mmCIF file of C-alpha atoms and ligand atoms in Angstrom:
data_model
loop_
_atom_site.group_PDB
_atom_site.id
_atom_site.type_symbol
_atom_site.label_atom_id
_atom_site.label_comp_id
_atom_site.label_asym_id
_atom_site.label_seq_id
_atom_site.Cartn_x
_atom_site.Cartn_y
_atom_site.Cartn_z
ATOM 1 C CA UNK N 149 9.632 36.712 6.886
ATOM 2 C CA UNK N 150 6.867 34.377 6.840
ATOM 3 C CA UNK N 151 6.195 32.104 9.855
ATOM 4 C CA UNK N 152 3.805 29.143 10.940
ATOM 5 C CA UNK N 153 0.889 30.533 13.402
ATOM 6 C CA UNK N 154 -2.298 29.655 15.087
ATOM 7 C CA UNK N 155 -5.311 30.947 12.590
ATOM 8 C CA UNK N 156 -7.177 33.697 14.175
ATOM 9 C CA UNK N 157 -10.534 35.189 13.192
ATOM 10 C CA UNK N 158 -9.223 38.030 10.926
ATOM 11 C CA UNK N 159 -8.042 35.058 8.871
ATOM 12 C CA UNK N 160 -11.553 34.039 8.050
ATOM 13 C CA UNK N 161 -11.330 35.260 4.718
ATOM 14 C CA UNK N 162 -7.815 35.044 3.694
ATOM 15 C CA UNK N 163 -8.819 30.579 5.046
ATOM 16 C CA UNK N 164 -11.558 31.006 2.510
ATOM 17 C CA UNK N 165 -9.757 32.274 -0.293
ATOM 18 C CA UNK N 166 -7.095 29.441 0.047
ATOM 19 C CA UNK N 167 -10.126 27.141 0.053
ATOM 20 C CA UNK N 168 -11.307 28.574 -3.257
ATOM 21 C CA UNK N 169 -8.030 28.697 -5.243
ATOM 22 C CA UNK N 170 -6.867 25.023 -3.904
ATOM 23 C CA UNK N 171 -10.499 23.343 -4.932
ATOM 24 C CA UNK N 172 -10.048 19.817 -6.492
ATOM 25 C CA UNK N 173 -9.568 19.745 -10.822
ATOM 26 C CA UNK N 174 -13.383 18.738 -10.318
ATOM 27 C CA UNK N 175 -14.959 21.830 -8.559
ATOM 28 C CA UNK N 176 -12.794 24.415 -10.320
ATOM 29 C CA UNK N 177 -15.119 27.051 -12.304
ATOM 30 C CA UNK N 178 -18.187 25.496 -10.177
ATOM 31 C CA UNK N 179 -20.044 28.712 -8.588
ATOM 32 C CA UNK N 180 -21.616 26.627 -6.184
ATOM 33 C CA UNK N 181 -18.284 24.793 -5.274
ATOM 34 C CA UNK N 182 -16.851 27.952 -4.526
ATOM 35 C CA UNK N 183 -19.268 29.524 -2.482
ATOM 36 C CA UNK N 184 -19.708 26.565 -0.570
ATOM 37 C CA UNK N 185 -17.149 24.899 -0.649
ATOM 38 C CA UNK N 186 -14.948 26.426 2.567
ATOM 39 C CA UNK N 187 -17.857 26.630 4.717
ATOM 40 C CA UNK N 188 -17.555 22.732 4.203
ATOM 41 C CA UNK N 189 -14.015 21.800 4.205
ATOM 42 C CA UNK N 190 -12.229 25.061 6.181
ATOM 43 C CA UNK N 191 -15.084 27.294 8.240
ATOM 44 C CA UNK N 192 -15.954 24.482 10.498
ATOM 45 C CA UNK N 193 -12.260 23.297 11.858
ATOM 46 C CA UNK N 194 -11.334 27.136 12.158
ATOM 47 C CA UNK N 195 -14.347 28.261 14.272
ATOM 48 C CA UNK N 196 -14.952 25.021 16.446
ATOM 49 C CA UNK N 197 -11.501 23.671 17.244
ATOM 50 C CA UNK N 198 -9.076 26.476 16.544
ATOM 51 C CA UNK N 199 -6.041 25.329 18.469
ATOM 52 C CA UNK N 200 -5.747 22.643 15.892
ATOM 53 C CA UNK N 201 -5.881 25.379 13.377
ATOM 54 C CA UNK N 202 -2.252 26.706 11.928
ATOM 55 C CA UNK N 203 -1.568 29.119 8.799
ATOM 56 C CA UNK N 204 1.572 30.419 6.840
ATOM 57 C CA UNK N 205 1.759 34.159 7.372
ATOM 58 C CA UNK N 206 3.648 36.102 4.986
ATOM 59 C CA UNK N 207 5.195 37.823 7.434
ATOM 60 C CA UNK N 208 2.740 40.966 6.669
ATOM 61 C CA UNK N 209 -0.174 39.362 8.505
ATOM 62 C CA UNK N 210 -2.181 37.395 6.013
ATOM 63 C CA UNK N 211 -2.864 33.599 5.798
ATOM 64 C CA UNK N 212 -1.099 32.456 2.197
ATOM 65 C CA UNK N 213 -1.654 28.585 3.490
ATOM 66 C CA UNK N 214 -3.311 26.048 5.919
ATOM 67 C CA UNK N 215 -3.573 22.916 7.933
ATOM 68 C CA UNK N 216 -6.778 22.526 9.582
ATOM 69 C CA UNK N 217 -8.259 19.832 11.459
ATOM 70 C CA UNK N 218 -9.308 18.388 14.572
ATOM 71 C CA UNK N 219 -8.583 16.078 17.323
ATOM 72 C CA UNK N 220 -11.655 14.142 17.913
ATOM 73 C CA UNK N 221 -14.899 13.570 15.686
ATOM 74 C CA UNK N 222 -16.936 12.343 18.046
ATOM 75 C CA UNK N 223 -16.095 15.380 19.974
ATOM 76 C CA UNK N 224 -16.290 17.789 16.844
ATOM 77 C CA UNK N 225 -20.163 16.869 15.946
ATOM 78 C CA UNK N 226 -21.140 17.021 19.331
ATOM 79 C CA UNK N 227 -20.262 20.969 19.339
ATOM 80 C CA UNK N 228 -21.275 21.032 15.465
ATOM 81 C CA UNK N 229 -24.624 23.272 16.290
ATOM 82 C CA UNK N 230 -22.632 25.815 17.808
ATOM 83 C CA UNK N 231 -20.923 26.238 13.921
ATOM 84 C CA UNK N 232 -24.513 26.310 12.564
ATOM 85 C CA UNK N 233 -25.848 28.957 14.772
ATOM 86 C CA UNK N 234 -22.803 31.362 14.787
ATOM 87 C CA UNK N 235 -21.785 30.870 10.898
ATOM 88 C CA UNK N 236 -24.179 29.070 8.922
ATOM 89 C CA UNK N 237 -27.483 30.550 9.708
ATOM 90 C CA UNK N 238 -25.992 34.111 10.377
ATOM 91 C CA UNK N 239 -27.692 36.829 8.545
ATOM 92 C CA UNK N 240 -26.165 37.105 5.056
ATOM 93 C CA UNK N 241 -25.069 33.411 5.412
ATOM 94 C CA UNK N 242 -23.744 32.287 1.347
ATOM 95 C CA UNK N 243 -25.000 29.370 2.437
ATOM 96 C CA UNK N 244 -29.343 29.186 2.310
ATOM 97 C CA UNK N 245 -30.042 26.433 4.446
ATOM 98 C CA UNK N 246 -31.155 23.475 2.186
ATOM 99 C CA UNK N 247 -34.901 22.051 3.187
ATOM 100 C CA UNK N 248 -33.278 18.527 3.806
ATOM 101 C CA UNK N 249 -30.496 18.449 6.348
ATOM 102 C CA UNK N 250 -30.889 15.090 8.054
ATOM 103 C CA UNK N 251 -32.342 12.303 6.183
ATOM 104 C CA UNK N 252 -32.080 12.408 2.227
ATOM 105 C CA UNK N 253 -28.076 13.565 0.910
ATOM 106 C CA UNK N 254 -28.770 14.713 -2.923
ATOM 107 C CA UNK N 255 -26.426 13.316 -5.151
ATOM 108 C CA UNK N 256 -22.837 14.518 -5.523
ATOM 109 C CA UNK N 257 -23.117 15.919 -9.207
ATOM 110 C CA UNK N 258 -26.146 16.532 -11.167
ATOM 111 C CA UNK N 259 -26.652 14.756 -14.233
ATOM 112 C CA UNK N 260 -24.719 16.898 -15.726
ATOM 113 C CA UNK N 261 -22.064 16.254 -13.697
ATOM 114 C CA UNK N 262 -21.179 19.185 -12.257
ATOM 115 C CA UNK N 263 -21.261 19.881 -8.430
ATOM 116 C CA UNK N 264 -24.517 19.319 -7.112
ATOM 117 C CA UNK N 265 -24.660 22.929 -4.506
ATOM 118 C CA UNK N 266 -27.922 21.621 -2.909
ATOM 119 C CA UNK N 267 -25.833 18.348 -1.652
ATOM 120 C CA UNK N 268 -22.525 20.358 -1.236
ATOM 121 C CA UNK N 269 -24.952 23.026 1.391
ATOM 122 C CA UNK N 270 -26.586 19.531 3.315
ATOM 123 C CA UNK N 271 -23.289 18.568 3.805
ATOM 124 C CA UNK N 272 -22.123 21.963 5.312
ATOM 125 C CA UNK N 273 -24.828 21.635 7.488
ATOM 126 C CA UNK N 274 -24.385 17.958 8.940
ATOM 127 C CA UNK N 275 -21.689 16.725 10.550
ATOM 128 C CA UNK N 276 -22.370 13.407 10.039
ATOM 129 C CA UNK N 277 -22.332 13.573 6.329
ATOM 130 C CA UNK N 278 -19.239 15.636 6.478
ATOM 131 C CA UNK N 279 -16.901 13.277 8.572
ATOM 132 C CA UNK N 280 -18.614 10.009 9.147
ATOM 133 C CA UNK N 281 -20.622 9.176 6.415
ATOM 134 C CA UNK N 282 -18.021 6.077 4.394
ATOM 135 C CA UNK N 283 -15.663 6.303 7.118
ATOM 136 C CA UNK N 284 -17.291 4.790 10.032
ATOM 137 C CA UNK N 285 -14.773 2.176 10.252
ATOM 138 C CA UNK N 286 -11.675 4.463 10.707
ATOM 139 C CA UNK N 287 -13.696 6.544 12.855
ATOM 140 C CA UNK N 288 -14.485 3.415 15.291
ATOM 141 C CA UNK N 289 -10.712 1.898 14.459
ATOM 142 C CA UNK N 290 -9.641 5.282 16.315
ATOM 143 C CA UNK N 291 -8.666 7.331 13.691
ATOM 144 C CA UNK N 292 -10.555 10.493 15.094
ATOM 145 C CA UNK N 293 -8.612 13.108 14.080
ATOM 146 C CA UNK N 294 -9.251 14.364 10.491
ATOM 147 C CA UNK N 295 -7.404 17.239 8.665
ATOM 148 C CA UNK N 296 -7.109 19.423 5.314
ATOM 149 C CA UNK N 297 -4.043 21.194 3.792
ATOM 150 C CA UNK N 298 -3.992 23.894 1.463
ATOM 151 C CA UNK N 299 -0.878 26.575 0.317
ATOM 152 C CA UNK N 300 -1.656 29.286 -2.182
ATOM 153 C CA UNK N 301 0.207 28.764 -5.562
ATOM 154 C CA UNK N 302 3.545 30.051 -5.160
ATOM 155 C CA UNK N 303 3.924 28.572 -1.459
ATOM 156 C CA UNK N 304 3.912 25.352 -2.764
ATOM 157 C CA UNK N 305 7.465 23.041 -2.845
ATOM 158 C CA UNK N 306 9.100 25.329 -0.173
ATOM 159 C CA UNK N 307 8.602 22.995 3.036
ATOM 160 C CA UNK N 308 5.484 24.612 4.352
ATOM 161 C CA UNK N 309 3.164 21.911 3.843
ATOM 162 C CA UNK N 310 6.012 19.289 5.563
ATOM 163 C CA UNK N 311 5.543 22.381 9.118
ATOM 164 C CA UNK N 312 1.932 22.520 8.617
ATOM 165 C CA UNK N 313 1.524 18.589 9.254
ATOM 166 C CA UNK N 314 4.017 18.534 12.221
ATOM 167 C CA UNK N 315 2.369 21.259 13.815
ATOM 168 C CA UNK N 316 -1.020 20.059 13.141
ATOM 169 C CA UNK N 317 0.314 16.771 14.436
ATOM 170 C CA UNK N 318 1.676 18.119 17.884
ATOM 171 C CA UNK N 319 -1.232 19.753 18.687
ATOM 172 C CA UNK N 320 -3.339 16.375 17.919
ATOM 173 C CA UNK N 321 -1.397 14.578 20.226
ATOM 174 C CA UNK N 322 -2.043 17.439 22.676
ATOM 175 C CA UNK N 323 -5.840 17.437 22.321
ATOM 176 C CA UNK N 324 -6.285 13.715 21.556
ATOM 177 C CA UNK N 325 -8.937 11.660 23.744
ATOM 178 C CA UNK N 326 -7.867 8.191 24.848
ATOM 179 C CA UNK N 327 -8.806 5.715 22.143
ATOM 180 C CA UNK N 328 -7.008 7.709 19.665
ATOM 181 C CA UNK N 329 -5.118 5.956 17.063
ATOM 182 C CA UNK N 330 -4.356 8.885 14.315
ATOM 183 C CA UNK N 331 -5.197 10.905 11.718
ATOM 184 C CA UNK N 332 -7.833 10.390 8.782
ATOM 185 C CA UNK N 333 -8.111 12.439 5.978
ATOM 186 C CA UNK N 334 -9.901 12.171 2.369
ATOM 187 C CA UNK N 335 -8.032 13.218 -0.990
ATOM 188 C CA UNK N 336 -10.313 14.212 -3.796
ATOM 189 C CA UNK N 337 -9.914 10.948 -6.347
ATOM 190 C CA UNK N 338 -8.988 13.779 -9.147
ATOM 191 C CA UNK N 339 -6.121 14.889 -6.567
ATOM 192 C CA UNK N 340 -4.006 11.845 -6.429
ATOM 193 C CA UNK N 341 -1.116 13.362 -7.467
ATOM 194 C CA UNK N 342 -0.908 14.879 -3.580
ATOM 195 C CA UNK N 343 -0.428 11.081 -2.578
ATOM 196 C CA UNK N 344 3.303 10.725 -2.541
ATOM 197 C CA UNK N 345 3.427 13.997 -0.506
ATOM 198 C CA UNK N 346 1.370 12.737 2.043
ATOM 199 C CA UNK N 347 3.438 9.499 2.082
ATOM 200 C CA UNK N 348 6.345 11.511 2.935
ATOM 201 C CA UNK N 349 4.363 12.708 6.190
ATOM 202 C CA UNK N 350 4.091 9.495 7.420
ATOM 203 C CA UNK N 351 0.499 8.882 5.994
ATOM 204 C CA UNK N 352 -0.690 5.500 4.310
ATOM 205 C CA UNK N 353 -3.092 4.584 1.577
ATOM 206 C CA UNK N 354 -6.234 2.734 3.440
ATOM 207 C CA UNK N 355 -7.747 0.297 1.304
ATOM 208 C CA UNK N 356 -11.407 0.329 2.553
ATOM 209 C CA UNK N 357 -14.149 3.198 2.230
ATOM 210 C CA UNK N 358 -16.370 3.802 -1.293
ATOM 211 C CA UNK N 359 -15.228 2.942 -4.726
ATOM 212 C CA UNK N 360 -13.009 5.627 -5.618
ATOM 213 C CA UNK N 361 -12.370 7.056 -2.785
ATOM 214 C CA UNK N 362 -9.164 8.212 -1.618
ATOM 215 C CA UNK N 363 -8.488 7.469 2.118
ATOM 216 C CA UNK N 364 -5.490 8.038 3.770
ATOM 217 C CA UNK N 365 -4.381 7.573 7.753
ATOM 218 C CA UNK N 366 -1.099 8.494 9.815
ATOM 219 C CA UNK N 367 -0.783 6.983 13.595
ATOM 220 C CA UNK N 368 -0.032 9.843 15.939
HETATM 221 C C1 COA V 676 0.037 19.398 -1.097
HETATM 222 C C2 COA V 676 0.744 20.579 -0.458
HETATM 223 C C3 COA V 676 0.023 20.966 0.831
HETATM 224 C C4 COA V 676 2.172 20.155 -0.096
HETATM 225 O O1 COA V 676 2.850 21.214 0.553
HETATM 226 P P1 COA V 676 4.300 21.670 0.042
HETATM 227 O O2 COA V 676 4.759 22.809 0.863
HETATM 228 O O3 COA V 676 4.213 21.860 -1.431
HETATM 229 O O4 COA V 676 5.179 20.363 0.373
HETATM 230 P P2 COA V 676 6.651 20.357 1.015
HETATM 231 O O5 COA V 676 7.516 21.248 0.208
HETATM 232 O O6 COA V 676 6.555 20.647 2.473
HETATM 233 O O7 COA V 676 7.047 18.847 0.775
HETATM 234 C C5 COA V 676 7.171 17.949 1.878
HETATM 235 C C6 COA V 676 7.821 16.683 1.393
HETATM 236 O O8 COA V 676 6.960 16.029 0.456
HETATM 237 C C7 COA V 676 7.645 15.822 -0.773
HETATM 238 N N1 COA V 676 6.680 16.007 -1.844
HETATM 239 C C8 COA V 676 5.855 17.062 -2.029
HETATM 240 N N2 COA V 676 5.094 16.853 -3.122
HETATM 241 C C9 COA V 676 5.476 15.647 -3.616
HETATM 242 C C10 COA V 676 5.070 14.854 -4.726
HETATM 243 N N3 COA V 676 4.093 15.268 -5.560
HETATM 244 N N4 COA V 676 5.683 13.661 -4.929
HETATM 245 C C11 COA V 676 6.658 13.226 -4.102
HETATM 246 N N5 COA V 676 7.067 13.934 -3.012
HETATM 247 C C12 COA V 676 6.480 15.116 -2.787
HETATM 248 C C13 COA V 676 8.730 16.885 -0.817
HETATM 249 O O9 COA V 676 9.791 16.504 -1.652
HETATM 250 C C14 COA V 676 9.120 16.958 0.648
HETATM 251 O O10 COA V 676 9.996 15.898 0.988
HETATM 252 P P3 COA V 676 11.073 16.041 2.187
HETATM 253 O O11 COA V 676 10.543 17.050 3.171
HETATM 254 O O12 COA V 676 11.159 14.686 2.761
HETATM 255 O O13 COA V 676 12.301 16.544 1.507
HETATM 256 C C15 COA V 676 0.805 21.815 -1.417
HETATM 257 O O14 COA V 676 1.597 21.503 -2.521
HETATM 258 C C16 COA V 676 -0.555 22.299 -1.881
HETATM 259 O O15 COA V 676 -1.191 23.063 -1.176
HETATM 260 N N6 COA V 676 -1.004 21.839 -3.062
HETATM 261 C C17 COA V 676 -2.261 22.318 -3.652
HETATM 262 C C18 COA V 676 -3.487 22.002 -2.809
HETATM 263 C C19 COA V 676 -3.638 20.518 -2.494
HETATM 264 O O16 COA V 676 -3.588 19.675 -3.385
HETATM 265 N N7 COA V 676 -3.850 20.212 -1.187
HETATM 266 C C20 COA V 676 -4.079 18.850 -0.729
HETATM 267 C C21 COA V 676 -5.522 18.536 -0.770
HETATM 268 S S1 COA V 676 -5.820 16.824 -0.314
#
């Protein structure tokens, strides 16, 4: 019977393959975007705060869902080299480190418009462009905790995603620091139809951040 657990290291690439087959309508069929792509949204929650970490087992051991996240930013980039050293720049990395890590962010998309991989690896690799970057304000409003949630097809609908967010959420208000308000997370502006879920969790459209953005916050 499956059952809601911490994620472990074995899980690394059943996390990964949940990243892959839940990427926005926008990355799907994007080589780079799948490569990449969990060692930007899932890799670094899993290895640097993993008692904020939870996955649906199957009930035969493997990870068929996720809500990852952690408590504190501020906290998470401070440790952020630590992911670098033990996952990004380990031999046989799928992620080449980019020559630009720190000052210049390539576009988004190319001018094709499809997923720019140089941009999608700087961002893997800096903290700050991963959390911060657009959301300074709900960063310094005290929304410090940030999250993502993912089931596999076929998990979806059950109640699952409804556990996920309370556990996630208990173990927030375990970990938070003082100064904590809640929860941020980003929604990929092609993804919108995830809104009224996450309204059902107690989370809130935020009005601010970039032009066509999709920000959303929950108080603990
Ligand atoms: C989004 C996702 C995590 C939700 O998990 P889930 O297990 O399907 O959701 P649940 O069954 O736990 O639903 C929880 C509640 O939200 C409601 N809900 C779910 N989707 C909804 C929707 N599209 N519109 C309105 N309500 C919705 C459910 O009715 C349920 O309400 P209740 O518990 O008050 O009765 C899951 O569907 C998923 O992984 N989707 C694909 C990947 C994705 O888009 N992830 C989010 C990236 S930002």
């Amino acid at each position: 019977m499956a059952f809601i657990r911490h994620y472990k290291p074995s899980d690394f690439d059943a996390a990964a393959q949940i990243c892959r087959e839940t990427l926005a309508p926008s990355l799907v069929g994007s080589e780079p975007a799948w490569r990449i792509g969990p060692y930007v949204w899932t890799h670094p929650f899993t290895h640097l705060s993993p008692t904020t970490c939870f996955v649906v087992d199957d009930g035969t051991g493997k990870a068929v869902g996720y809500c990852i996240g952690c408590p504190d930013i501020p906290s998470f980039m401070a440790s952020y080299q630590r992911y670098v050293d033990d996952v990004l720049d380990r031999p046989g990395s799928e992620v080449p480190r980019p020559a630009d890590v720190c000052s210049q962010r390539e576009p988004w998309t190319l001018p094709d418009g499809s997923p720019n991989g140089t941009c999608l690896a700087q961002t893997a690799y800096n903290a700050e462009w991963l959390l911060v970057s657009g959301n300074e304000d709900l960063v310094d409003g005290g929304y410090k905790a940030t999250m993502h949630i993912n089931l596999l097809d076929g998990w979806r609908g059950g109640g699952w995603g409804r556990k996920l967010i309370e556990r996630f959420v208990e173990a927030v208000r375990a970990g938070a620091m003082p100064g904590t308000r809640g929860i941020m997370i980003g929604v990929a502006p092609d993804n919108g139809k995830v809104v009224p879920f996450y309204e059902r969790l107690g989370f809130r459209l935020d009005e601010g951040g970039e032009k066509g953005s999709i920000r959303m916050v929950r108080d603990l």
